[in-house]
mmCIF file of C-alpha atoms and ligand atoms in Angstrom:
data_model
loop_
_atom_site.group_PDB
_atom_site.id
_atom_site.type_symbol
_atom_site.label_atom_id
_atom_site.label_comp_id
_atom_site.label_asym_id
_atom_site.label_seq_id
_atom_site.Cartn_x
_atom_site.Cartn_y
_atom_site.Cartn_z
ATOM 1 C CA UNK A 1 187.871 -25.404 155.935
ATOM 2 C CA UNK A 2 191.417 -27.190 155.553
ATOM 3 C CA UNK A 3 192.492 -29.988 157.721
ATOM 4 C CA UNK A 4 196.402 -30.191 158.197
ATOM 5 C CA UNK A 5 198.467 -32.825 159.709
ATOM 6 C CA UNK A 6 202.060 -32.315 161.100
ATOM 7 C CA UNK A 7 204.461 -35.229 161.796
ATOM 8 C CA UNK A 8 207.803 -34.299 160.791
ATOM 9 C CA UNK A 9 209.621 -35.116 164.098
ATOM 10 C CA UNK A 10 208.238 -36.007 167.546
ATOM 11 C CA UNK A 11 204.930 -34.204 167.594
ATOM 12 C CA UNK A 12 201.884 -35.584 166.023
ATOM 13 C CA UNK A 13 199.413 -32.749 165.430
ATOM 14 C CA UNK A 14 196.206 -31.953 163.422
ATOM 15 C CA UNK A 15 194.478 -28.654 162.882
ATOM 16 C CA UNK A 16 191.464 -27.132 161.253
ATOM 17 C CA UNK A 17 191.394 -23.816 159.717
ATOM 18 C CA UNK A 18 189.182 -21.838 157.448
ATOM 19 C CA UNK A 19 190.264 -20.999 153.932
ATOM 20 C CA UNK A 20 191.126 -17.556 155.128
ATOM 21 C CA UNK A 21 193.607 -18.950 157.813
ATOM 22 C CA UNK A 22 191.564 -18.676 160.956
ATOM 23 C CA UNK A 23 192.351 -21.691 163.164
ATOM 24 C CA UNK A 24 189.132 -23.411 164.460
ATOM 25 C CA UNK A 25 190.589 -26.362 166.073
ATOM 26 C CA UNK A 26 194.141 -27.736 166.971
ATOM 27 C CA UNK A 27 195.584 -30.683 168.839
ATOM 28 C CA UNK A 28 199.039 -31.980 169.460
ATOM 29 C CA UNK A 29 200.230 -35.280 170.736
ATOM 30 C CA UNK A 30 203.802 -34.805 172.116
ATOM 31 C CA UNK A 31 206.349 -37.771 172.390
ATOM 32 C CA UNK A 32 208.807 -35.854 174.388
ATOM 33 C CA UNK A 33 208.425 -38.045 177.536
ATOM 34 C CA UNK A 34 208.771 -41.156 175.290
ATOM 35 C CA UNK A 35 212.157 -39.953 173.751
ATOM 36 C CA UNK A 36 213.498 -38.342 176.858
ATOM 37 C CA UNK A 37 215.049 -41.708 178.132
ATOM 38 C CA UNK A 38 216.999 -41.945 174.936
ATOM 39 C CA UNK A 39 218.247 -38.389 175.165
ATOM 40 C CA UNK A 40 216.985 -37.623 171.749
ATOM 41 C CA UNK A 41 214.393 -38.414 169.063
ATOM 42 C CA UNK A 42 214.475 -42.123 167.815
ATOM 43 C CA UNK A 43 213.010 -42.124 164.344
ATOM 44 C CA UNK A 44 211.644 -45.658 164.443
ATOM 45 C CA UNK A 45 209.849 -44.994 167.736
ATOM 46 C CA UNK A 46 208.612 -41.668 166.466
ATOM 47 C CA UNK A 47 206.915 -43.082 163.469
ATOM 48 C CA UNK A 48 205.364 -45.750 165.303
ATOM 49 C CA UNK A 49 203.777 -43.325 167.753
ATOM 50 C CA UNK A 50 202.524 -41.067 164.959
ATOM 51 C CA UNK A 51 200.528 -44.028 163.535
ATOM 52 C CA UNK A 52 199.137 -44.708 167.109
ATOM 53 C CA UNK A 53 197.912 -41.069 167.422
ATOM 54 C CA UNK A 54 197.182 -39.607 163.904
ATOM 55 C CA UNK A 55 193.644 -41.053 163.674
ATOM 56 C CA UNK A 56 192.599 -39.972 167.008
ATOM 57 C CA UNK A 57 193.714 -36.453 166.329
ATOM 58 C CA UNK A 58 191.874 -36.125 163.248
ATOM 59 C CA UNK A 59 188.714 -37.160 164.931
ATOM 60 C CA UNK A 60 189.479 -34.938 167.801
ATOM 61 C CA UNK A 61 189.852 -31.758 165.784
ATOM 62 C CA UNK A 62 186.726 -32.644 163.690
ATOM 63 C CA UNK A 63 184.721 -33.015 167.033
ATOM 64 C CA UNK A 64 186.284 -29.807 168.530
ATOM 65 C CA UNK A 65 185.092 -27.658 165.467
ATOM 66 C CA UNK A 66 181.889 -29.623 165.276
ATOM 67 C CA UNK A 67 182.400 -30.290 161.341
ATOM 68 C CA UNK A 68 182.249 -33.539 159.379
ATOM 69 C CA UNK A 69 184.975 -34.858 157.149
ATOM 70 C CA UNK A 70 182.757 -34.008 154.246
ATOM 71 C CA UNK A 71 182.864 -30.216 155.148
ATOM 72 C CA UNK A 72 186.610 -30.226 154.771
ATOM 73 C CA UNK A 73 187.735 -28.427 151.359
ATOM 74 C CA UNK A 74 191.308 -29.631 151.232
ATOM 75 C CA UNK A 75 193.608 -31.923 153.173
ATOM 76 C CA UNK A 76 197.301 -30.820 153.957
ATOM 77 C CA UNK A 77 200.368 -32.322 155.538
ATOM 78 C CA UNK A 78 204.088 -31.570 156.142
ATOM 79 C CA UNK A 79 206.068 -33.171 153.418
ATOM 80 C CA UNK A 80 209.587 -32.050 154.602
ATOM 81 C CA UNK A 81 211.935 -31.325 156.012
ATOM 82 C CA UNK A 82 211.956 -33.951 158.749
ATOM 83 C CA UNK A 83 212.364 -37.727 159.435
ATOM 84 C CA UNK A 84 211.181 -39.711 156.356
ATOM 85 C CA UNK A 85 209.653 -42.258 158.274
ATOM 86 C CA UNK A 86 207.605 -39.690 160.347
ATOM 87 C CA UNK A 87 206.674 -37.513 157.401
ATOM 88 C CA UNK A 88 205.095 -40.432 155.761
ATOM 89 C CA UNK A 89 202.560 -40.984 158.511
ATOM 90 C CA UNK A 90 200.952 -37.402 158.096
ATOM 91 C CA UNK A 91 201.262 -37.188 154.234
ATOM 92 C CA UNK A 92 199.850 -40.843 153.884
ATOM 93 C CA UNK A 93 196.888 -39.930 155.904
ATOM 94 C CA UNK A 94 196.224 -36.605 154.393
ATOM 95 C CA UNK A 95 196.280 -38.144 150.926
ATOM 96 C CA UNK A 96 194.194 -40.981 151.881
ATOM 97 C CA UNK A 97 191.571 -38.514 153.234
ATOM 98 C CA UNK A 98 191.720 -36.486 150.149
ATOM 99 C CA UNK A 99 191.215 -39.322 147.918
ATOM 100 C CA UNK A 100 188.376 -40.616 149.954
ATOM 101 C CA UNK A 101 186.625 -37.317 149.949
ATOM 102 C CA UNK A 102 187.644 -36.429 146.533
ATOM 103 C CA UNK A 103 189.163 -33.200 147.790
ATOM 104 C CA UNK A 104 192.615 -31.567 146.963
ATOM 105 C CA UNK A 105 195.829 -32.269 148.776
ATOM 106 C CA UNK A 106 198.545 -29.720 149.723
ATOM 107 C CA UNK A 107 202.170 -30.676 150.657
ATOM 108 C CA UNK A 108 203.501 -28.130 152.987
ATOM 109 C CA UNK A 109 207.042 -27.169 153.873
ATOM 110 C CA UNK A 110 207.537 -27.321 157.534
ATOM 111 C CA UNK A 111 209.848 -24.188 157.587
ATOM 112 C CA UNK A 112 207.298 -22.170 155.672
ATOM 113 C CA UNK A 113 204.879 -23.064 158.376
ATOM 114 C CA UNK A 114 207.400 -21.701 161.027
ATOM 115 C CA UNK A 115 208.144 -18.796 158.727
ATOM 116 C CA UNK A 116 204.416 -17.762 158.562
ATOM 117 C CA UNK A 117 203.546 -18.650 162.095
ATOM 118 C CA UNK A 118 204.113 -14.984 163.613
ATOM 119 C CA UNK A 119 201.362 -13.869 161.359
ATOM 120 C CA UNK A 120 198.746 -16.052 162.826
ATOM 121 C CA UNK A 121 196.455 -15.206 165.688
ATOM 122 C CA UNK A 122 195.395 -11.896 164.400
ATOM 123 C CA UNK A 123 198.959 -10.571 163.234
ATOM 124 C CA UNK A 124 198.273 -11.281 159.426
ATOM 125 C CA UNK A 125 198.301 -11.070 156.431
ATOM 126 C CA UNK A 126 201.913 -12.354 155.734
ATOM 127 C CA UNK A 127 203.956 -9.413 154.332
ATOM 128 C CA UNK A 128 207.174 -7.962 153.578
ATOM 129 C CA UNK A 129 209.703 -8.729 156.489
ATOM 130 C CA UNK A 130 212.944 -10.297 157.532
ATOM 131 C CA UNK A 131 212.411 -13.549 159.264
ATOM 132 C CA UNK A 132 214.563 -15.473 161.872
ATOM 133 C CA UNK A 133 213.679 -19.041 162.057
ATOM 134 C CA UNK A 134 215.200 -20.836 164.827
ATOM 135 C CA UNK A 135 214.343 -24.442 165.633
ATOM 136 C CA UNK A 136 215.921 -27.632 166.668
ATOM 137 C CA UNK A 137 217.183 -28.468 162.955
ATOM 138 C CA UNK A 138 217.447 -25.005 161.356
ATOM 139 C CA UNK A 139 218.690 -21.502 161.956
ATOM 140 C CA UNK A 140 218.093 -19.055 159.035
ATOM 141 C CA UNK A 141 217.317 -15.623 158.022
ATOM 142 C CA UNK A 142 214.912 -15.184 155.134
ATOM 143 C CA UNK A 143 213.902 -12.000 153.250
ATOM 144 C CA UNK A 144 210.327 -12.491 152.525
ATOM 145 C CA UNK A 145 208.582 -10.087 150.086
ATOM 146 C CA UNK A 146 205.201 -11.984 149.777
ATOM 147 C CA UNK A 147 203.934 -15.525 150.402
ATOM 148 C CA UNK A 148 206.054 -17.840 148.293
ATOM 149 C CA UNK A 149 208.649 -15.428 147.567
ATOM 150 C CA UNK A 150 211.592 -15.953 150.005
ATOM 151 C CA UNK A 151 215.281 -15.242 149.617
ATOM 152 C CA UNK A 152 217.869 -16.901 152.001
ATOM 153 C CA UNK A 153 219.970 -14.381 153.663
ATOM 154 C CA UNK A 154 221.848 -16.693 155.750
ATOM 155 C CA UNK A 155 221.807 -20.009 157.638
ATOM 156 C CA UNK A 156 224.026 -21.873 160.175
ATOM 157 C CA UNK A 157 227.235 -23.427 158.958
ATOM 158 C CA UNK A 158 227.048 -26.192 161.586
ATOM 159 C CA UNK A 159 224.543 -26.610 164.512
ATOM 160 C CA UNK A 160 221.143 -25.076 164.654
ATOM 161 C CA UNK A 161 220.432 -22.797 167.507
ATOM 162 C CA UNK A 162 218.077 -25.376 169.037
ATOM 163 C CA UNK A 163 220.668 -28.140 168.418
ATOM 164 C CA UNK A 164 223.183 -25.918 170.412
ATOM 165 C CA UNK A 165 220.798 -25.686 173.299
ATOM 166 C CA UNK A 166 220.012 -29.330 173.324
ATOM 167 C CA UNK A 167 223.587 -30.523 172.993
ATOM 168 C CA UNK A 168 224.965 -28.313 175.499
ATOM 169 C CA UNK A 169 222.200 -29.185 177.956
ATOM 170 C CA UNK A 170 223.147 -32.791 177.473
ATOM 171 C CA UNK A 171 226.852 -32.063 178.272
ATOM 172 C CA UNK A 172 225.891 -30.303 181.390
ATOM 173 C CA UNK A 173 223.474 -33.184 182.483
ATOM 174 C CA UNK A 174 220.130 -31.667 181.642
ATOM 175 C CA UNK A 175 217.379 -33.791 180.122
ATOM 176 C CA UNK A 176 216.156 -33.775 176.504
ATOM 177 C CA UNK A 177 214.945 -31.283 175.048
ATOM 178 C CA UNK A 178 217.531 -28.930 176.481
ATOM 179 C CA UNK A 179 216.281 -25.666 175.340
ATOM 180 C CA UNK A 180 213.454 -25.320 177.827
ATOM 181 C CA UNK A 181 215.736 -26.703 180.610
ATOM 182 C CA UNK A 182 218.466 -24.057 179.951
ATOM 183 C CA UNK A 183 215.710 -21.434 179.555
ATOM 184 C CA UNK A 184 214.278 -22.196 183.072
ATOM 185 C CA UNK A 185 217.642 -22.136 184.946
ATOM 186 C CA UNK A 186 218.951 -19.194 183.151
ATOM 187 C CA UNK A 187 216.240 -17.055 184.802
ATOM 188 C CA UNK A 188 218.233 -17.588 187.989
ATOM 189 C CA UNK A 189 221.813 -17.087 186.589
ATOM 190 C CA UNK A 190 224.252 -14.395 185.756
ATOM 191 C CA UNK A 191 224.624 -14.158 181.988
ATOM 192 C CA UNK A 192 228.048 -12.700 182.477
ATOM 193 C CA UNK A 193 229.246 -15.454 184.860
ATOM 194 C CA UNK A 194 231.170 -17.106 182.009
ATOM 195 C CA UNK A 195 232.699 -15.446 178.834
ATOM 196 C CA UNK A 196 231.557 -17.889 176.271
ATOM 197 C CA UNK A 197 232.472 -17.186 172.800
ATOM 198 C CA UNK A 198 230.083 -15.375 170.228
ATOM 199 C CA UNK A 199 230.617 -16.371 166.584
ATOM 200 C CA UNK A 200 229.751 -13.274 164.479
ATOM 201 C CA UNK A 201 231.969 -14.533 161.862
ATOM 202 C CA UNK A 202 232.984 -11.411 159.802
ATOM 203 C CA UNK A 203 230.963 -8.287 160.849
ATOM 204 C CA UNK A 204 228.653 -8.404 157.727
ATOM 205 C CA UNK A 205 228.064 -12.070 157.539
ATOM 206 C CA UNK A 206 224.497 -13.440 157.962
ATOM 207 C CA UNK A 207 225.696 -16.923 158.415
ATOM 208 C CA UNK A 208 225.756 -18.437 162.040
ATOM 209 C CA UNK A 209 228.002 -21.000 163.668
ATOM 210 C CA UNK A 210 227.474 -22.529 167.116
ATOM 211 C CA UNK A 211 229.895 -25.280 167.059
ATOM 212 C CA UNK A 212 232.649 -23.299 168.684
ATOM 213 C CA UNK A 213 230.445 -22.428 171.657
ATOM 214 C CA UNK A 214 229.679 -26.100 172.117
ATOM 215 C CA UNK A 215 233.583 -26.894 172.303
ATOM 216 C CA UNK A 216 234.065 -23.944 174.743
ATOM 217 C CA UNK A 217 231.593 -25.322 177.058
ATOM 218 C CA UNK A 218 233.182 -28.964 176.669
ATOM 219 C CA UNK A 219 236.546 -27.472 177.507
ATOM 220 C CA UNK A 220 235.250 -25.645 180.656
ATOM 221 C CA UNK A 221 233.398 -28.726 181.750
ATOM 222 C CA UNK A 222 236.000 -30.012 184.127
ATOM 223 C CA UNK A 223 236.121 -26.605 185.880
ATOM 224 C CA UNK A 224 232.304 -26.313 186.243
ATOM 225 C CA UNK A 225 230.378 -27.177 189.245
ATOM 226 C CA UNK A 226 227.303 -28.779 187.825
ATOM 227 C CA UNK A 227 225.835 -29.992 191.134
ATOM 228 C CA UNK A 228 225.398 -26.646 192.764
ATOM 229 C CA UNK A 229 222.028 -25.068 191.382
ATOM 230 C CA UNK A 230 223.403 -21.636 191.418
ATOM 231 C CA UNK A 231 226.634 -22.555 189.361
ATOM 232 C CA UNK A 232 224.466 -24.450 186.981
ATOM 233 C CA UNK A 233 222.040 -21.444 186.613
ATOM 234 C CA UNK A 234 225.137 -19.221 185.897
ATOM 235 C CA UNK A 235 226.279 -21.627 183.059
ATOM 236 C CA UNK A 236 222.752 -21.756 181.643
ATOM 237 C CA UNK A 237 222.539 -18.042 181.707
ATOM 238 C CA UNK A 238 225.954 -17.512 180.152
ATOM 239 C CA UNK A 239 225.211 -20.151 177.317
ATOM 240 C CA UNK A 240 221.692 -18.591 176.613
ATOM 241 C CA UNK A 241 223.233 -15.212 176.404
ATOM 242 C CA UNK A 242 225.952 -16.272 173.975
ATOM 243 C CA UNK A 243 223.414 -17.928 171.678
ATOM 244 C CA UNK A 244 220.742 -15.168 171.943
ATOM 245 C CA UNK A 245 223.113 -12.248 171.443
ATOM 246 C CA UNK A 246 224.131 -13.623 168.094
ATOM 247 C CA UNK A 247 220.706 -14.284 166.987
ATOM 248 C CA UNK A 248 219.525 -10.915 167.948
ATOM 249 C CA UNK A 249 222.404 -8.965 166.426
ATOM 250 C CA UNK A 250 222.359 -10.928 163.166
ATOM 251 C CA UNK A 251 218.615 -10.358 162.753
ATOM 252 C CA UNK A 252 219.103 -6.630 163.412
ATOM 253 C CA UNK A 253 221.903 -6.510 160.697
ATOM 254 C CA UNK A 254 219.583 -8.267 158.234
ATOM 255 C CA UNK A 255 216.935 -5.862 158.706
ATOM 256 C CA UNK A 256 219.623 -2.976 158.113
ATOM 257 C CA UNK A 257 221.032 -4.661 155.023
ATOM 258 C CA UNK A 258 217.542 -5.104 153.564
ATOM 259 C CA UNK A 259 216.148 -2.012 154.668
ATOM 260 C CA UNK A 260 212.987 -3.736 156.021
ATOM 261 C CA UNK A 261 211.411 -2.495 159.279
ATOM 262 C CA UNK A 262 209.171 -5.487 160.210
ATOM 263 C CA UNK A 263 211.195 -8.583 161.602
ATOM 264 C CA UNK A 264 209.543 -11.916 162.778
ATOM 265 C CA UNK A 265 211.028 -14.601 164.820
ATOM 266 C CA UNK A 266 209.523 -18.182 164.790
ATOM 267 C CA UNK A 267 210.503 -21.915 165.574
ATOM 268 C CA UNK A 268 210.841 -23.585 168.945
ATOM 269 C CA UNK A 269 213.949 -21.585 170.175
ATOM 270 C CA UNK A 270 211.761 -18.441 169.855
ATOM 271 C CA UNK A 271 209.941 -19.557 172.992
ATOM 272 C CA UNK A 272 213.009 -18.654 174.870
ATOM 273 C CA UNK A 273 212.204 -16.058 177.422
ATOM 274 C CA UNK A 274 215.733 -14.519 177.522
ATOM 275 C CA UNK A 275 215.615 -14.372 173.722
ATOM 276 C CA UNK A 276 212.342 -12.691 173.623
ATOM 277 C CA UNK A 277 213.145 -9.871 176.060
ATOM 278 C CA UNK A 278 216.378 -9.242 174.267
ATOM 279 C CA UNK A 279 214.623 -9.095 170.883
ATOM 280 C CA UNK A 280 212.107 -6.696 172.033
ATOM 281 C CA UNK A 281 214.612 -4.385 173.584
ATOM 282 C CA UNK A 282 216.964 -4.371 170.618
ATOM 283 C CA UNK A 283 214.072 -3.848 168.154
ATOM 284 C CA UNK A 284 212.636 -0.956 170.154
ATOM 285 C CA UNK A 285 216.115 0.611 170.115
ATOM 286 C CA UNK A 286 216.543 0.167 166.358
ATOM 287 C CA UNK A 287 212.952 1.227 165.497
ATOM 288 C CA UNK A 288 211.972 -2.124 164.150
ATOM 289 C CA UNK A 289 208.589 -3.773 164.316
ATOM 290 C CA UNK A 290 208.868 -7.126 166.011
ATOM 291 C CA UNK A 291 206.313 -9.975 165.594
ATOM 292 C CA UNK A 292 207.051 -13.126 167.544
ATOM 293 C CA UNK A 293 205.119 -16.352 166.941
ATOM 294 C CA UNK A 294 202.974 -17.263 170.155
ATOM 295 C CA UNK A 295 204.764 -19.801 172.138
ATOM 296 C CA UNK A 296 202.206 -22.438 171.403
ATOM 297 C CA UNK A 297 202.722 -21.717 167.669
ATOM 298 C CA UNK A 298 206.536 -21.752 167.893
ATOM 299 C CA UNK A 299 207.141 -25.373 168.680
ATOM 300 C CA UNK A 300 206.040 -27.870 166.192
ATOM 301 C CA UNK A 301 202.147 -27.691 165.560
ATOM 302 C CA UNK A 302 199.668 -28.335 162.806
ATOM 303 C CA UNK A 303 197.940 -24.987 163.052
ATOM 304 C CA UNK A 304 201.005 -23.433 161.291
ATOM 305 C CA UNK A 305 200.804 -25.942 158.621
ATOM 306 C CA UNK A 306 197.038 -25.372 158.195
ATOM 307 C CA UNK A 307 197.653 -21.709 157.985
ATOM 308 C CA UNK A 308 200.288 -22.177 155.312
ATOM 309 C CA UNK A 309 198.132 -24.404 153.272
ATOM 310 C CA UNK A 310 195.234 -21.743 153.585
ATOM 311 C CA UNK A 311 197.611 -19.252 152.080
ATOM 312 C CA UNK A 312 198.480 -21.576 149.312
ATOM 313 C CA UNK A 313 194.967 -22.661 148.879
ATOM 314 C CA UNK A 314 193.714 -18.988 148.574
ATOM 315 C CA UNK A 315 196.139 -18.580 145.631
ATOM 316 C CA UNK A 316 194.680 -21.608 143.822
ATOM 317 C CA UNK A 317 197.851 -23.720 144.603
ATOM 318 C CA UNK A 318 197.391 -27.472 145.487
ATOM 319 C CA UNK A 319 199.779 -30.386 145.206
ATOM 320 C CA UNK A 320 199.816 -33.703 143.129
ATOM 321 C CA UNK A 321 199.022 -36.875 145.068
ATOM 322 C CA UNK A 322 202.435 -38.141 143.727
ATOM 323 C CA UNK A 323 204.281 -35.424 145.822
ATOM 324 C CA UNK A 324 206.777 -37.326 147.859
ATOM 325 C CA UNK A 325 208.069 -36.506 151.082
ATOM 326 C CA UNK A 326 211.738 -35.091 151.252
ATOM 327 C CA UNK A 327 213.819 -35.082 154.385
ATOM 328 C CA UNK A 328 215.735 -32.165 152.995
ATOM 329 C CA UNK A 329 213.122 -30.224 151.483
ATOM 330 C CA UNK A 330 214.471 -26.755 150.851
ATOM 331 C CA UNK A 331 212.446 -23.508 151.704
ATOM 332 C CA UNK A 332 214.205 -21.595 148.998
ATOM 333 C CA UNK A 333 215.013 -23.248 145.755
HETATM 334 O O1 LIG B 401 210.467 -25.822 165.992
HETATM 335 P P1 LIG B 401 210.688 -26.958 166.820
HETATM 336 O O2 LIG B 401 209.591 -27.281 168.017
HETATM 337 O O3 LIG B 401 211.014 -28.279 166.122
HETATM 338 C C1 LIG B 401 211.817 -28.315 165.064
HETATM 339 O O4 LIG B 401 211.328 -28.061 163.868
HETATM 340 O O5 LIG B 401 213.091 -28.581 165.323
HETATM 341 O O6 LIG B 401 212.015 -26.617 167.721
HETATM 342 C C2 LIG B 401 212.485 -27.577 168.808
HETATM 343 C C3 LIG B 401 213.699 -26.784 169.319
HETATM 344 C C4 LIG B 401 214.546 -27.755 170.375
HETATM 345 O O7 LIG B 401 215.833 -27.729 170.070
HETATM 346 C C5 LIG B 401 214.211 -27.127 171.803
HETATM 347 O O8 LIG B 401 215.210 -27.255 172.625
HETATM 348 C C6 LIG B 401 214.014 -25.743 171.242
HETATM 349 O O9 LIG B 401 213.284 -25.874 170.084
HETATM 350 N N1 LIG B 401 213.317 -25.036 172.345
HETATM 351 C C7 LIG B 401 213.842 -23.972 173.163
HETATM 352 C C8 LIG B 401 212.925 -23.534 173.998
HETATM 353 N N2 LIG B 401 211.740 -24.387 173.714
HETATM 354 C C9 LIG B 401 211.995 -25.130 172.717
HETATM 355 N N3 LIG B 401 215.157 -23.447 173.150
HETATM 356 C C10 LIG B 401 215.390 -22.411 174.035
HETATM 357 N N4 LIG B 401 214.466 -21.978 175.065
HETATM 358 C C11 LIG B 401 213.108 -22.510 174.888
HETATM 359 N N5 LIG B 401 212.375 -22.082 175.860
HETATM 360 ZN ZN1 LIG B 402 209.728 -27.229 163.730
#
């Protein structure tokens, strides 16, 4: 049994899984409502709230699973990337529990958690594939040959996909976080109402760029009617289409270039309903197998951290207690 904590940004989460990766209990305390009034995550506020919730979450998952602390074989926590003051709460707690219980500690890379999340919930084991990870802070394509063997195929040169959703949502007057707000309105809008730019860079590039889209929306702003729900829905649908088309086409291109037939998509943006539909359609056309992280495992959670820790633990890997948090922890060295 492994107990994992996640506190890299604005969700405090705990989860328990078996050493072979089956999730037994999981709980998340979201701070979205707290940060909404600031229009984004305030690091100091986030870390204070992690402190308030972390102990209760540990007790909650132990109670849910009906196990005692002494039954836990290893303690894990996200050690990066993320906000330093937030990462410190989860890692300090996991290290303290490991010391008290005389059990190993595992530092987990948050992006590896996202990367492996599509293999959870019965889709395992993790295997050869091309992965698109789309979160609030990262957009990348990874070629995975096995657990721990990752090659970076491409990443964003500027904004992450989630960041583009959030920043554009803010510009058009929608609350934080903007991704789900745009998703919801896009369902009633016309994706071809506005011809927003798609940045494919050169045809074979696996890098992304979303800053041009943001600028295009900014220039359109004076002409847009944000008060009429149907015009707003059209803008949302058109923005979503511009972002998702690039994501889907680059994933398909990455599969073609690597020769892989299994593709996975994870991270908060993979909850986007327009993206999920588009992905399935294109993968069917291309004869690609698609594994999507379950929506509750797409946004930040500790279950994916526990699952990743279990993969590492099974391979005999643990971390030194001296392992520090790293706000820029790379997934690929
Ligand atoms: O993976 P995640 O929970 O946290 C990070 O590691 O960043 O991703 C959060 C991001 C936010 O930018 C949020 O707006 C976006 O995921 N997001 C969505 C949707 N749900 C969450 N973006 C588009 N459509 C959604 N339904
Ligand atoms: Zn994340």
